[in-house]
Coordinates of C-alpha atoms in Angstrom, one line a residue:
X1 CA 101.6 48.6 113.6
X2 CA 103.1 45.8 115.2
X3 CA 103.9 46.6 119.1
X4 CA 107.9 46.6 120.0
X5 CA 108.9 46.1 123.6
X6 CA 109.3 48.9 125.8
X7 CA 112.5 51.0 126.6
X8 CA 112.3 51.5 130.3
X9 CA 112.7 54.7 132.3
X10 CA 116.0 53.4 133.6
X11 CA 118.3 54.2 131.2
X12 CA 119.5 57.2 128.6
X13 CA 118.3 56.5 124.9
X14 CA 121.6 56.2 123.2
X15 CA 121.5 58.0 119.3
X16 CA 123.3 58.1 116.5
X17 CA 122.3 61.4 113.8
X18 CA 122.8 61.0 110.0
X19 CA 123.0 63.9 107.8
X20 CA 125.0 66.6 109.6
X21 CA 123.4 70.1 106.8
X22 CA 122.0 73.0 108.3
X23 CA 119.1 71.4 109.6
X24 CA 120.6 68.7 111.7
X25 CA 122.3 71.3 113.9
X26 CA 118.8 72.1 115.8
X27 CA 118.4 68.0 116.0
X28 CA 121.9 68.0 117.6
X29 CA 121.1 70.8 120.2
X30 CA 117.7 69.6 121.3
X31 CA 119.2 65.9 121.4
X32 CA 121.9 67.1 123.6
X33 CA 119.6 69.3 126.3
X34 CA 117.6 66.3 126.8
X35 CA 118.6 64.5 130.4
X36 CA 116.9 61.0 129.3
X37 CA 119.4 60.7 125.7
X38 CA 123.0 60.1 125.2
X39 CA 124.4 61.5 121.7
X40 CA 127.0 58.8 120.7
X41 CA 127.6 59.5 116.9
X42 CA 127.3 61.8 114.4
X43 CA 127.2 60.5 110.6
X44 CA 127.7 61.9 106.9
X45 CA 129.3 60.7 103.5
X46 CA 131.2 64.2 103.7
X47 CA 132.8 63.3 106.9
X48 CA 134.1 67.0 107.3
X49 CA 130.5 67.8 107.6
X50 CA 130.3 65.5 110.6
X51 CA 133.3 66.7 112.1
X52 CA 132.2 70.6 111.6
X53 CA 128.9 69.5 113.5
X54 CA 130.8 67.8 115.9
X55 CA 133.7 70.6 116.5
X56 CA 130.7 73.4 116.6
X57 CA 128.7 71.4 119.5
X58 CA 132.0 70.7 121.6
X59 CA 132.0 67.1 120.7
X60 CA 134.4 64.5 120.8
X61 CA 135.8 63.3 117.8
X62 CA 135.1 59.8 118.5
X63 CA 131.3 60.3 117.4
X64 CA 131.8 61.3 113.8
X65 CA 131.9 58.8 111.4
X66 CA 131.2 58.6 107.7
X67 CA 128.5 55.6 107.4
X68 CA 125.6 54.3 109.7
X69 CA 126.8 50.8 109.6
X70 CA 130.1 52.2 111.3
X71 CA 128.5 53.8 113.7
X72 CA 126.1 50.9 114.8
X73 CA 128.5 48.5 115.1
X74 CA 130.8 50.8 117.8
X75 CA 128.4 53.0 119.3
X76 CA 125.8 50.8 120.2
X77 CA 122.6 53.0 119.6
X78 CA 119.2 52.6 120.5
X79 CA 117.7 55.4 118.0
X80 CA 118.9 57.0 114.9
X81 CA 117.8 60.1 114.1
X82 CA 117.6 60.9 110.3
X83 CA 118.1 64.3 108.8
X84 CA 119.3 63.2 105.6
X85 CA 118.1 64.3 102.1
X86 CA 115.0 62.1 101.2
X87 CA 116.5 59.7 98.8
X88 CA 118.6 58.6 101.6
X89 CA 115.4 57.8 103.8
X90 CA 115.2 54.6 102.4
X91 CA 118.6 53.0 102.9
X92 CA 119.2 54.3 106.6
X93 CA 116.1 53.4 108.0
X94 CA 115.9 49.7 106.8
X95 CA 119.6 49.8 107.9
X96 CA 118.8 51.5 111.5
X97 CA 115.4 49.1 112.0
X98 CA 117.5 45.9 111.1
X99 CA 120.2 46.6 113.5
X100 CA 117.4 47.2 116.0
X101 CA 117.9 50.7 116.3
X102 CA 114.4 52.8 116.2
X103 CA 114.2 55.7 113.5
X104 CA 112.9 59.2 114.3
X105 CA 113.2 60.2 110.7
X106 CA 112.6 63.6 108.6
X107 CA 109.7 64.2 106.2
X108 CA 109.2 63.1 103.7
X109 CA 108.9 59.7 104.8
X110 CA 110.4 58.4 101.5
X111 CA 111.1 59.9 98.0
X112 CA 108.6 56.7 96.4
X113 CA 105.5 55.2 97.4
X114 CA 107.0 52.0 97.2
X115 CA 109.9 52.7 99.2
X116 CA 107.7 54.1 102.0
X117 CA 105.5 50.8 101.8
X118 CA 108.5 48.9 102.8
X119 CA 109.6 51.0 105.5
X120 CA 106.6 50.8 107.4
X121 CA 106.8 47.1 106.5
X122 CA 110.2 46.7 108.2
X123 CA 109.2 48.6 111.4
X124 CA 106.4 46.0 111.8
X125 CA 109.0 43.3 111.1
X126 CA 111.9 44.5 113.2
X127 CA 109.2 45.7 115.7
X128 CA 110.8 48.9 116.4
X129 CA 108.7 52.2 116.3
X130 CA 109.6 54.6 112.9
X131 CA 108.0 58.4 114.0
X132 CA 108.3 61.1 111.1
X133 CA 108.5 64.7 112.2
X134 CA 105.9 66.6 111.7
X135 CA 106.6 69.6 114.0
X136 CA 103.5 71.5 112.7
X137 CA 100.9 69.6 114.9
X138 CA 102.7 70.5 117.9
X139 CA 101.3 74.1 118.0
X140 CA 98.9 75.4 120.5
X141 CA 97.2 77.1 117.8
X142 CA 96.7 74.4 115.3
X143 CA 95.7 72.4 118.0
X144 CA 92.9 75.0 119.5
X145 CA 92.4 75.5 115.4
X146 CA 91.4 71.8 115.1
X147 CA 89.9 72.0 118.2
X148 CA 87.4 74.4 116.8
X149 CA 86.3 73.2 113.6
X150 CA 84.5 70.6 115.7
X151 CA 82.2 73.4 117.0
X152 CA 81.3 74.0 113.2
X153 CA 78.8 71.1 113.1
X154 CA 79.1 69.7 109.6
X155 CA 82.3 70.3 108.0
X156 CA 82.1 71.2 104.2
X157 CA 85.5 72.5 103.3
X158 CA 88.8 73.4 104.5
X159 CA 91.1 75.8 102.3
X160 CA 94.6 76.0 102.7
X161 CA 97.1 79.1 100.8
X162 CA 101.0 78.6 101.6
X163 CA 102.9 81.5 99.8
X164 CA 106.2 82.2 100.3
X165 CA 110.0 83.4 98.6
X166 CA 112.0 80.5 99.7
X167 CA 115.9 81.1 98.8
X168 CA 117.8 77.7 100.0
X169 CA 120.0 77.0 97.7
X170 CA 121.4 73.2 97.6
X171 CA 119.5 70.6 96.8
X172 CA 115.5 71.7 97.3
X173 CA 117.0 74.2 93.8
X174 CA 117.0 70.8 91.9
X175 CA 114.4 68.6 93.2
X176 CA 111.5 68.2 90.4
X177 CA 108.3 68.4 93.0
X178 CA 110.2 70.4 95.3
X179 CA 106.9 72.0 96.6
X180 CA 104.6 69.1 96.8
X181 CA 107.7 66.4 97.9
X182 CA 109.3 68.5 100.0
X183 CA 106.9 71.2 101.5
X184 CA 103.4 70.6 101.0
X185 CA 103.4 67.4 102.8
X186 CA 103.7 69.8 106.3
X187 CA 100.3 71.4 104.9
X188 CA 98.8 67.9 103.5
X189 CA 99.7 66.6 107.0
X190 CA 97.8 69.5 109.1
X191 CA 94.4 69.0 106.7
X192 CA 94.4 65.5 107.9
X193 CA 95.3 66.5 111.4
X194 CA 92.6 69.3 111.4
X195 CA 90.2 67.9 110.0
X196 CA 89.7 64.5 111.4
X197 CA 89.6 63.1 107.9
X198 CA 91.5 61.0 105.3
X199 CA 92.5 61.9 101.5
X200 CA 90.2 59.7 98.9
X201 CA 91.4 61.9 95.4
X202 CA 92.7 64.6 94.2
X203 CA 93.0 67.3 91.0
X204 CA 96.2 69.0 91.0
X205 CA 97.7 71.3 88.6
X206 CA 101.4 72.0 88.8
X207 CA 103.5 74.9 87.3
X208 CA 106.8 76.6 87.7
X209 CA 106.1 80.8 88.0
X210 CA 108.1 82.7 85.4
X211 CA 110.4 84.1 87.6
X212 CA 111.0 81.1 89.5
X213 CA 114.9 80.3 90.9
X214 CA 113.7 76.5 91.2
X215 CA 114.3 73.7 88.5
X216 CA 111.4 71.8 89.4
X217 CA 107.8 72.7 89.9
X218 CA 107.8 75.2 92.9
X219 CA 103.7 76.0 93.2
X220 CA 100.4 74.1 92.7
X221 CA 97.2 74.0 93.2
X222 CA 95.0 71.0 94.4
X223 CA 91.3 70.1 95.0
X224 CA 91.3 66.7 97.3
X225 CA 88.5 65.0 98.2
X226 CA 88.5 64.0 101.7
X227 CA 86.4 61.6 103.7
X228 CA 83.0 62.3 105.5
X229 CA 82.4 64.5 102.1
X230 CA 84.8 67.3 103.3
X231 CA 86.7 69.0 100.0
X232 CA 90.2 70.1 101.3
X233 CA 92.1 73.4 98.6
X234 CA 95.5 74.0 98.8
X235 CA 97.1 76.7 96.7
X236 CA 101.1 76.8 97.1
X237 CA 104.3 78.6 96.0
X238 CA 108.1 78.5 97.0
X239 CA 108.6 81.4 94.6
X240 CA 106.1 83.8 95.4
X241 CA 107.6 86.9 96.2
X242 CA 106.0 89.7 98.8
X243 CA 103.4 88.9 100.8
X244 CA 104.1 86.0 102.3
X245 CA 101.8 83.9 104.3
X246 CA 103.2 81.9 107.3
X247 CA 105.0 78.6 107.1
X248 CA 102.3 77.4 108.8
X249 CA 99.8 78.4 106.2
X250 CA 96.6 80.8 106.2
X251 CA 92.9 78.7 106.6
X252 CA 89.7 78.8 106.4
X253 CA 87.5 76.1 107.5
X254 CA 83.9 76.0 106.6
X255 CA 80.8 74.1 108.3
X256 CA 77.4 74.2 108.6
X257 CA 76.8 76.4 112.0
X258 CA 79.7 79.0 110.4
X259 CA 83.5 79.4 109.4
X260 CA 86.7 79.1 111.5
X261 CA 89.9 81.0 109.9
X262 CA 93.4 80.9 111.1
X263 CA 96.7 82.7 109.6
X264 CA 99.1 80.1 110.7
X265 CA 99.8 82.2 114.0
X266 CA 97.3 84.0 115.8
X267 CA 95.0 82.3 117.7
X268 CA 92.0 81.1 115.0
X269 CA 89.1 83.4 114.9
X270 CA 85.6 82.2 114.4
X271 CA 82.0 83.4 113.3
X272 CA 78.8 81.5 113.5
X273 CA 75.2 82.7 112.1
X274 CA 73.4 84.3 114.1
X275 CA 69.9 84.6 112.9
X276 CA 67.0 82.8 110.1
X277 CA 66.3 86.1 108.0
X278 CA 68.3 88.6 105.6
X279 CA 69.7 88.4 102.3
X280 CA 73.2 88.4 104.4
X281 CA 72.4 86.3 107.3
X282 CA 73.6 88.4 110.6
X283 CA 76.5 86.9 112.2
X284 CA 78.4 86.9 115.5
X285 CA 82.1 86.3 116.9
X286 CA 82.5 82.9 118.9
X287 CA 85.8 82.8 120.8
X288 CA 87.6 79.4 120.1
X289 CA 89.1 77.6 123.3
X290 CA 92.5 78.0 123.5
X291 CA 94.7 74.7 123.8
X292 CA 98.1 74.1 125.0
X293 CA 100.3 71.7 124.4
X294 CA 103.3 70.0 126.4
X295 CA 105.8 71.2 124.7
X296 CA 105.7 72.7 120.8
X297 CA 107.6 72.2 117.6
X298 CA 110.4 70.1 117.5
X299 CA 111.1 69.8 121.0
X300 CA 106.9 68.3 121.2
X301 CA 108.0 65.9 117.8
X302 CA 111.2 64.8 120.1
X303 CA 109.3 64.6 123.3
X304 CA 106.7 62.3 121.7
X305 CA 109.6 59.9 120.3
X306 CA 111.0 59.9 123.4
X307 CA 107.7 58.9 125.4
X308 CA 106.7 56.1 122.9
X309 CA 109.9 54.9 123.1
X310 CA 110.1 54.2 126.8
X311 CA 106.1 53.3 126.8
X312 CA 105.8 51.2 123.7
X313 CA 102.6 53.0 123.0
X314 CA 102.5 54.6 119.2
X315 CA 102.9 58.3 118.4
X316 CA 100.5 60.0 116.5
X317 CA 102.9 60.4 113.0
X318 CA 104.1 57.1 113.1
X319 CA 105.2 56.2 110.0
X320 CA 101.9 53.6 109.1
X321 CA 100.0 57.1 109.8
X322 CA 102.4 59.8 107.8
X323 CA 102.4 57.5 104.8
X324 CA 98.7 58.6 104.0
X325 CA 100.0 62.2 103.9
X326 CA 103.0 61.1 101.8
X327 CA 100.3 59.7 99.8
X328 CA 98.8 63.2 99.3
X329 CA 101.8 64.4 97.5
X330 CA 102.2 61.8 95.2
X331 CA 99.0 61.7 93.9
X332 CA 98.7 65.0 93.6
X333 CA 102.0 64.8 91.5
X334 CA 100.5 61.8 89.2
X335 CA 97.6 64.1 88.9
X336 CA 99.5 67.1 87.4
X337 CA 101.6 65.0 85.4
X338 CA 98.3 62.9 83.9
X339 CA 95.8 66.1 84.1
X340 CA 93.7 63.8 85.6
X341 CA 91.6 62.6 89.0
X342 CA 94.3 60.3 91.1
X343 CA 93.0 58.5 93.7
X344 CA 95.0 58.3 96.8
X345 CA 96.1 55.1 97.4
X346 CA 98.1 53.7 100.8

């Protein structure tokens, strides 16, 4: 990553938001509660959409506008914060990064491998920082749950289930990978995050349940193979119904002392062996540290963006780092179309 100069402590980061759906409105309160950013526009093709956001945050109507390059050229920003639908990804950040704007964007990074190659290409060019949100490794608990695994000794395997009835309606209904693209890359992200290690290839079969309200492929099932020899499962469904795991996911971690599991909530839970003899080898409970973190979820994603921005130093899902999880999901998706082995290539 090539380094950009720093912001300064002097000054409020001034941003412009694009994409003003349901999602943005959390990115529009947390933008506005923070003392150190200025929110100067608000952006969407459906204008209305921006002026809704705008009317329901007590904004003026001077900050909505209906494209990016509008809004560059009279509100002056420093960062653009995107929250658009991922085929959009592309065209506003190379437009945000050329103007000199730095991009806190949404995952996925991009909606193509190739697109996401040039993105991180013209951060390094523009030298401005691109972060993606990934709000899941700002938890305490998958933080004291990655934590732990270390205490394993040898990691062998780490197993992933994410099951869940999802109901949005809008676009995710239509998307053709719409688990893998659009929610498995949180999970893909938090293997690689737990487990210290990188993806090298991966079997995946994907499927549509019977009863499924999704066009696309909503569950799959992968086997990755991971550096250091670690095998990383995932099994996945948006249209599971009953049952339902947490967003987070439920794990189990597996080494060569014991196993570490974790339901995506609690605080992880671990066991090692206890003893050379029996058919069963005796076991015992090991408590696993807690950890804390600054601040957690989004607020920790925006808290990061904000510190890198004013430092110069590089957050830990910068986009040259995310890209190997986007990776993940494609080749998992060239897998199930090609029933075969993918390797995962940057």
């Amino acid at each position: 990553m090539a380094a950009f100069k720093a912001f300064g402590a002097d000054k409020k980061i001034r941003v412009v938001l694009t994409g003003c759906g349901g999602m943005a409105q959390g990115w529009v309160e947390r933008t506005l509660k923070k003392p150190g950013m200025e929110l100067v526009g608000l952006v969407d093709i459906r204008r209305e959409a921006a002026e809704k956001t705008a009317q329901k945050h007590k904004l003026p109507a001077s900050v909505v506008y209906s494209t990016l390059q509008e809004a560059i050229e009279k509100a002056h920003p420093d960062a653009v914060f995107d929250i658009s639908v991922p085929e959009a990804h592309f065209d506003i950040t190379l437009t945000a990064l050329k103007a000199g704007c730095h991009v806190l964007g949404e995952k996925p990074l991009a909606d193509t491998m190739k697109r996401a190659r040039a993105m991180c290409a013209a951060a390094d060019k523009h030298k401005r920082l691109y972060m993606v949100t990934q709000n899941r490794r700002y938890m305490d608990t998958i933080v004291s749950f990655s934590r732990g695994i270390k205490m394993l000794g040898q990691l062998s395997s780490l197993d992933a289930d994410f099951f869940i009835g999802a109901h949005f309606g809008g676009f995710r209904d239509v998307m053709d990978h719409v688990l893998l693209l659009d929610m498995a890359i949180h999970t893909f992200d938090q293997a690689r995050f737990i487990s210290g290690c990188d993806p090298v290839a991966v079997y995946c079969c994907e499927y549509n349940p019977h009863a499924s309200w999704y066009q696309g492929a909503a569950a799959a099932i992968c086997v990755f193979e991971m550096t250091k020899g670690v095998v990383f499962t995932y099994r996945g469904s948006w249209a599971a119904e009953g049952f339902n795991t947490s967003w987070e996911s439920t794990w189990r971690a597996v080494g060569s002392k014991g196993s570490i599991i974790w339901d995506g909530g609690a605080q992880p839970k671990a066991q090692f062996v206890a003893g050379k003899e029996g058919f069963i080898r005796p076991l015992k409970d090991v408590p696993v540290p807690t950890q804390k973190v600054p601040s957690a979820g989004h607020e920790g994603v925006l808290d990061e963006f904000e510190s890198c921005v004013r430092s110069g130093k590089t957050p830990q899902t910068v986009c040259h780092d995310n890209v190997k999880s986007l990776a993940m999901c494609f080749a998992a998706i060239e897998s199930a179309r090609t029933k075969k082995r993918v390797e995962v290539k940057v």
